[in-house]
Coordinates of C-alpha atoms and ligand atoms in Angstrom, one line a residue:
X60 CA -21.8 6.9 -7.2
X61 CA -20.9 4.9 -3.9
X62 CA -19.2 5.9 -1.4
X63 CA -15.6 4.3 -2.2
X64 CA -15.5 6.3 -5.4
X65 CA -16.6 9.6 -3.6
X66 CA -13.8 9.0 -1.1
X67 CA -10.9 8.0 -4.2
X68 CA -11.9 11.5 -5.5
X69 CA -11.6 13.4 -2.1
X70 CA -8.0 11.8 -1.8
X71 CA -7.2 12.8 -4.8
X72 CA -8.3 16.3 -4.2
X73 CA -6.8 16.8 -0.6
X74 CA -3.2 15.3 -2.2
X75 CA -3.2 17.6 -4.8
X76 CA -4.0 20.4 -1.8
X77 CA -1.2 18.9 0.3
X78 CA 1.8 18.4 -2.1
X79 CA 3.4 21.5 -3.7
X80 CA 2.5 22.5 -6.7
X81 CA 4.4 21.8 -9.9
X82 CA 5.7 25.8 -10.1
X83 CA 6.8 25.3 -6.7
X84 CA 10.7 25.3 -5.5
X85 CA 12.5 22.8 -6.5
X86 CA 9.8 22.3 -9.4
X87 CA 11.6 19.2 -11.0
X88 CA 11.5 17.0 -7.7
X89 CA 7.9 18.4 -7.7
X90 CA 7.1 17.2 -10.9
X91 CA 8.5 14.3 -10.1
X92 CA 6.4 13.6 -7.4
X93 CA 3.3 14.4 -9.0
X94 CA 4.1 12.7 -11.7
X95 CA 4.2 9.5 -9.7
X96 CA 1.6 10.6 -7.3
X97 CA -1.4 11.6 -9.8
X98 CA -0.8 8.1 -12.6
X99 CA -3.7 6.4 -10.8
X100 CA -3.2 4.4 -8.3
X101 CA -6.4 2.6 -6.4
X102 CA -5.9 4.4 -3.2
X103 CA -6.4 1.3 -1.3
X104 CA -4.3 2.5 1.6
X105 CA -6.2 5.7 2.5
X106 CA -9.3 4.1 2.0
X107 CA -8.9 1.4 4.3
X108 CA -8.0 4.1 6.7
X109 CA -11.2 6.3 6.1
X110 CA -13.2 3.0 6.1
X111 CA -11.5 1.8 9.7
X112 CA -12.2 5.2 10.8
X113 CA -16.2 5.1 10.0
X114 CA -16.9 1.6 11.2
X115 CA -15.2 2.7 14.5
X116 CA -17.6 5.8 14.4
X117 CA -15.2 8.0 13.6
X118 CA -15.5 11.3 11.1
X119 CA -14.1 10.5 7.7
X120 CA -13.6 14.3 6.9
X121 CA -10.8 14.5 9.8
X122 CA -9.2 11.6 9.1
X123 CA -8.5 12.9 5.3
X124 CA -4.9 14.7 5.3
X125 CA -3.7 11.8 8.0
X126 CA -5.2 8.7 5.2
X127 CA -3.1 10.9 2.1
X128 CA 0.1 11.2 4.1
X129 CA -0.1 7.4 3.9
X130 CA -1.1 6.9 0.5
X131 CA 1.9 9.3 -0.4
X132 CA 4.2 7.1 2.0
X133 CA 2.9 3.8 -0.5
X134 CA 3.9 6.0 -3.5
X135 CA 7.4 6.7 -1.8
X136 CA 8.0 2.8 -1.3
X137 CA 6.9 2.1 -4.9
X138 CA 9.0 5.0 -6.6
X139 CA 11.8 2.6 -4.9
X140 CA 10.5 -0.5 -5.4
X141 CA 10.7 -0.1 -9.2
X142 CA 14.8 1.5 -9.3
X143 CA 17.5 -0.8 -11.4
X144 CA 18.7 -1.4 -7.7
X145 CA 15.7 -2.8 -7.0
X146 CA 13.0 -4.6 -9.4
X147 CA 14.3 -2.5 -12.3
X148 CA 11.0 -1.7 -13.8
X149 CA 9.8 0.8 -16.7
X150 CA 6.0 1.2 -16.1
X151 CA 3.9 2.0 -12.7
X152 CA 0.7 3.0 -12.9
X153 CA 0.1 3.3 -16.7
X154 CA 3.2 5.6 -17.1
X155 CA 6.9 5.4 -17.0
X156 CA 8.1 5.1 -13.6
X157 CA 9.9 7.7 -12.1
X158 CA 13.6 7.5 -12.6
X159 CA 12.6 6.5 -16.4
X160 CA 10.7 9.7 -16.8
X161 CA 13.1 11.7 -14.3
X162 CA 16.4 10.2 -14.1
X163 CA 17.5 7.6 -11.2
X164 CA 18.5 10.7 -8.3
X165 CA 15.4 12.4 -9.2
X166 CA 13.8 9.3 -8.5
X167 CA 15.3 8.4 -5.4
X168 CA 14.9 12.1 -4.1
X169 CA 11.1 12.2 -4.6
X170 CA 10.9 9.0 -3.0
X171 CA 12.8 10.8 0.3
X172 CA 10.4 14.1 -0.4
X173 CA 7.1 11.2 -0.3
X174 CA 8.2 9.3 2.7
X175 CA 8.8 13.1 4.6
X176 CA 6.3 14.7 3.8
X177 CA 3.7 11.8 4.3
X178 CA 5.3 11.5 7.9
X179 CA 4.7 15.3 8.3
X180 CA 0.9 15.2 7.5
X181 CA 0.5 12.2 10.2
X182 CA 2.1 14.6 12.6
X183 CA 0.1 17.6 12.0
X184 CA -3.1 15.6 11.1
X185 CA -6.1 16.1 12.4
X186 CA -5.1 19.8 13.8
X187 CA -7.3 19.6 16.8
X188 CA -5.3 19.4 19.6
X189 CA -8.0 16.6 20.7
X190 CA -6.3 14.4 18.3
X191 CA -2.4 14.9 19.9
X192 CA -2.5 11.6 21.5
X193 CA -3.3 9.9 18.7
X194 CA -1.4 11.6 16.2
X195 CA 1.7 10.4 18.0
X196 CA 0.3 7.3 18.6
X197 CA -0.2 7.0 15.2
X198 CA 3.2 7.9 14.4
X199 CA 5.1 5.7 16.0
X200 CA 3.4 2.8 15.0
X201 CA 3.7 3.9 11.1
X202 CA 7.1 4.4 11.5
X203 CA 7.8 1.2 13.4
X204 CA 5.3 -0.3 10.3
X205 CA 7.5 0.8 7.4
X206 CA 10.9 0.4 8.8
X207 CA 13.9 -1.9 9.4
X208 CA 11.7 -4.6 10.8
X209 CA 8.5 -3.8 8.9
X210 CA 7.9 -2.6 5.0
X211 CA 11.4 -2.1 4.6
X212 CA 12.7 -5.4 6.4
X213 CA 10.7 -7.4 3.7
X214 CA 11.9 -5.6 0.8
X215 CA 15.4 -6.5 2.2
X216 CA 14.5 -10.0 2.0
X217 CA 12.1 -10.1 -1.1
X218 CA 15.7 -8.9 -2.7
X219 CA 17.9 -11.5 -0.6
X220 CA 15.2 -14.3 -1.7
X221 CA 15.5 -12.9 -4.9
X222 CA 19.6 -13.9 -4.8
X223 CA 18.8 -16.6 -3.2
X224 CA 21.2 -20.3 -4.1
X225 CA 19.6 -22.8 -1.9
X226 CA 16.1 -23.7 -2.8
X227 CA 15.4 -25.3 0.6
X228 CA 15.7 -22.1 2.0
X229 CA 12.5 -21.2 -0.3
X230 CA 10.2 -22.0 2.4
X231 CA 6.5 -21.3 2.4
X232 CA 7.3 -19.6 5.9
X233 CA 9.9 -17.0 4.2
X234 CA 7.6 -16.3 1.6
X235 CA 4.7 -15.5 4.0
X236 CA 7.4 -13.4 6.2
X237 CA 7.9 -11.5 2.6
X238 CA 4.7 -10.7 1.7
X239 CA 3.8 -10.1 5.7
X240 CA 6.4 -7.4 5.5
X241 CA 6.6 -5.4 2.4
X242 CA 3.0 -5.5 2.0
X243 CA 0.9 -6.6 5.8
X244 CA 2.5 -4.0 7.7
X245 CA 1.8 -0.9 5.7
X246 CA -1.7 -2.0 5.1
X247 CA -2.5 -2.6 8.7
X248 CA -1.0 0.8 10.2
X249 CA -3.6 2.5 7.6
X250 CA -6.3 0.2 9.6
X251 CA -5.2 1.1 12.8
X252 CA -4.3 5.0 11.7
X253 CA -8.2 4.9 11.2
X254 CA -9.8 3.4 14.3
X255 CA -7.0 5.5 16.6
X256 CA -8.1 8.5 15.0
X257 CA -11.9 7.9 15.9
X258 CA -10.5 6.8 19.4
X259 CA -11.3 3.3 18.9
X260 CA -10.2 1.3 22.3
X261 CA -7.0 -1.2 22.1
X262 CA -9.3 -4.3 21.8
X263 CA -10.3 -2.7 18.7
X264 CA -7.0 -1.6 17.1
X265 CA -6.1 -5.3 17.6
X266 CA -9.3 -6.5 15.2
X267 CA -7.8 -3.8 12.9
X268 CA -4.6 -5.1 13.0
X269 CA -5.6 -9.0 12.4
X270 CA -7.7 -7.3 9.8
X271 CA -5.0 -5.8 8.0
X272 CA -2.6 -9.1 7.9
X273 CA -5.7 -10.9 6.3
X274 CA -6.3 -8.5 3.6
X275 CA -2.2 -7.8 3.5
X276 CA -2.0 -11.3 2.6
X277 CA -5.0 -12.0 0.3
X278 CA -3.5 -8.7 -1.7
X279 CA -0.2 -9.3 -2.0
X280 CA -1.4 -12.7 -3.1
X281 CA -3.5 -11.1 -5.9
X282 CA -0.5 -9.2 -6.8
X283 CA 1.3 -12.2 -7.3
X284 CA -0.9 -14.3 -9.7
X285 CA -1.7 -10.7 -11.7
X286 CA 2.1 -10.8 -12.4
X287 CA 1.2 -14.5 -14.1
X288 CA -1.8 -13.8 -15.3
X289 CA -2.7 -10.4 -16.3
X290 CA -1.0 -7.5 -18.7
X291 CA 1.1 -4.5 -18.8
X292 CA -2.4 -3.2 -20.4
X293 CA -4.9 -3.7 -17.8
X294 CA -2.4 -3.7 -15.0
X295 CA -0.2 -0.4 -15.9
X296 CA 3.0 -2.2 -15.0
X297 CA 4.7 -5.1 -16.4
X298 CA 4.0 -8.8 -15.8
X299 CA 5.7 -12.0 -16.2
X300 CA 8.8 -10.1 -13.9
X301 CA 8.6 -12.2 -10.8
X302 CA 9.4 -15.4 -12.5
X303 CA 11.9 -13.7 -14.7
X304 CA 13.7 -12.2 -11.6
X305 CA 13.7 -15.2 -9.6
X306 CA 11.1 -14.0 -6.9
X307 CA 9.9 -15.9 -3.9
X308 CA 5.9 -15.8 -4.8
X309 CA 2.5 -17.9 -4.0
X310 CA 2.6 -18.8 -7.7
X311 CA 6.3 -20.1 -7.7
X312 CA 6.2 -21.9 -4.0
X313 CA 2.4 -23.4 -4.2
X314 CA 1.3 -23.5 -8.1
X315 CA -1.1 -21.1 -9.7
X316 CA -4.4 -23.4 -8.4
X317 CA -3.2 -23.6 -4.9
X318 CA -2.4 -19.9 -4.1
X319 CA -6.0 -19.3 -5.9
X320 CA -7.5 -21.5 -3.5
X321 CA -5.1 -19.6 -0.6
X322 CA -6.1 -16.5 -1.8
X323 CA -9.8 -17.2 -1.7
X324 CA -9.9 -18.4 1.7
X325 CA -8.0 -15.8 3.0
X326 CA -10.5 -13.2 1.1
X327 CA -13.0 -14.6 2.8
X328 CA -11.4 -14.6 6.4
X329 CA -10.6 -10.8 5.7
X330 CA -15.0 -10.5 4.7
X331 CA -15.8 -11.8 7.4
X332 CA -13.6 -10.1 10.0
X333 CA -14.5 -6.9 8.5
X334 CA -18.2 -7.8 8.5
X335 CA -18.1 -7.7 12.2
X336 CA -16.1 -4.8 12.5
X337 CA -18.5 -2.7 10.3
X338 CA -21.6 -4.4 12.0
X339 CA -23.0 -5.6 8.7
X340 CA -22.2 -4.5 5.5
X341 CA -20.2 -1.0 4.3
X342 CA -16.9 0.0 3.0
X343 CA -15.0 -2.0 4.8
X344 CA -16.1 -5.2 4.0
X345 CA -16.1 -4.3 0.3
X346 CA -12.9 -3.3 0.3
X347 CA -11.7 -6.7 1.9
X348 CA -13.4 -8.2 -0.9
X349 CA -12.3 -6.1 -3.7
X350 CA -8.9 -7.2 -2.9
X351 CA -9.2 -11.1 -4.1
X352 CA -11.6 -9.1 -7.2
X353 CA -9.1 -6.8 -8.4
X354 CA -8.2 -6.4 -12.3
X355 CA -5.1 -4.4 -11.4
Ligands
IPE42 C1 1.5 -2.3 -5.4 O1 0.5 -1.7 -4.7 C2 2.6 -2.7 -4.5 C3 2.3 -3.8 -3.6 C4 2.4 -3.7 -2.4 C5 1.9 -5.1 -4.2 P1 -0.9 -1.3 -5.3 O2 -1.4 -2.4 -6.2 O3 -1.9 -0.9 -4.3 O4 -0.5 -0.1 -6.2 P2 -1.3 1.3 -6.6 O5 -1.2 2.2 -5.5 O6 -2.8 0.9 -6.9 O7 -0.6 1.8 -7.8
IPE43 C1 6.3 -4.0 -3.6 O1 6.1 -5.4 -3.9 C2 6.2 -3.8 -2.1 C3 6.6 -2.4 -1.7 C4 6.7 -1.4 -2.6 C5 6.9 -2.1 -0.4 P1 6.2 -5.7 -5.4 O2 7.6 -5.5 -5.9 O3 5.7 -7.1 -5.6 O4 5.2 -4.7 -6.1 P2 5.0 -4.5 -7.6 O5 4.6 -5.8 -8.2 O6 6.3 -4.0 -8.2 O7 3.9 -3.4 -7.7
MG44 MG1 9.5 -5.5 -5.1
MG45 MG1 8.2 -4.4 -7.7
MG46 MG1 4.6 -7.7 -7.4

């Protein structure tokens, strides 16, 4: 087995250690949680976090609990994403998403529960006190990463585009400040959570960083032509919703053969940036390059 696949199974192990159990007080938000937590997601966040971590030296065991609160923080944003408020879908992951199986304020309360509790394991994460500086380090930059001007601020305007009456204002630049938000941010504060947790130095975090808008990009990209091109089946959620929504998208603003083209280029920009980062070939690299491969 390679090393990617030992590390999706460690996550899933240490978040099944770090969530309450399903008996647990209040069980149904629990459930809830788990329910959403456990369908099978790819675990890219973490493991660009434990893979940022181990090309900057760093030991992938510590950096475990910190890489899980952020994979529960991506569960959070997608327990959201998918409310009738929102995009208003029925399937995540290969099940029914939460407020279908659980009710709408079920829903929305895990999603709270998620984003707290994976905010609570980046503060107490690695326990050494040797790690303190980083930890908080770490936590402002995640929460600056996922809020009014990051994660969130581009789901705000994914829905404003989304409503949107003028089509000159469906600019190739809005769509990149979209996709930069809702989906860049997150996945670059799991690079940098990494390499400040193995006390990379700021010139460093800043690779990281440019690392994690490349492959940001080049995913979110992916995620947009799998909407086109791909099926509920193999992708666990439904397609064909972007165009029926409305949504700003690299399919909709630059044709299906163009954002291909995009999408590869940026792919490769992401490979090669991680190549020198990992000083050869390793996880990193392979996950930049799983992210253009992806079948879901
Ligand atoms: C989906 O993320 C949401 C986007 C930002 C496009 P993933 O495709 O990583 O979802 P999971 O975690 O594997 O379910
Ligand atoms: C979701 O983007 C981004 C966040 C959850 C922050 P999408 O709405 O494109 O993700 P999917 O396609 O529903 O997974
Ligand atoms: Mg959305
Ligand atoms: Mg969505
Ligand atoms: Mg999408």
């Amino acid at each position: 087995v390679s090393l990617l696949s030992e590390w999706r199974e460690a996550i899933g192990r240490e978040l099944d250690r770090l969530v309450p159990k399903p008996e647990r007080w209040p069980s149904t938000l629990h459930r809830a949680i788990r329910h959403s937590l456990f369908a099978g997601g790819k675990r890219l966040r973490p493991l660009l976090a434990l893979a940022a971590a181990r090309a900057c030296g760093g030991d992938e065991g510590a950096v475990l609990p910190a890489a899980c609160g952020l994979e529960m923080i991506h569960t959070y944003s997608l327990i959201h994403d998918d409310l009738p408020a929102l995009d208003d879908d029925d399937w995540r992951r290969g099940v029914l998403t939460c407020h279908r199986e659980f009710g709408e304020a079920t829903a929305i309360l895990a999603g709270d529960a998620l984003l707290t509790l994976g905010l609570g394991c980046l503060a107490r994460y690695p326990e050494d006190p040797r790690f303190g500086p980083a930890r908080l380090a770490i936590l402002s930059d995640v929460v600056d990463s996922i809020g009014s001007q990051g994660m969130i601020g581009g789901q705000v305007e994914d829905l404003a585009a989304e409503e949107e009456k003028d089509p000159a204002a469906q600019t190739p630049e809005r769509l990149e400040r979209i996709h930069s938000h809702k989906t860049g941010k997150l996945i670059a504060v799991c690079l940098r959570t990494g390499g400040r947790l193995a006390f990379a130095p700021p010139e460093t975090i800043e690779r990281l960083s440019r690392l994690g808008e490349l492959i940001g990009l080049a995913f979110q990209i992916k995620d947009d032509l799998l909407d086109v091109e791909s099926s509920r089946e193999e992708l666990g959620k439904a397609t064909g919703k972007d165009s029926a929504r409305g949504k700003l998208t690299f399919p909709g603003v630059h044709g299906l053969e163009r954002s291909r083209e995009i999408l590869e280029t940026t792919a490769e920009e992401a490979v090669s940036v991680a190549r020198e980062l990992e000083g050869g070939d390793g996880p990193l690299p392979e996950l930049a390059s799983f992210v253009e491969r992806r079948r879901n």
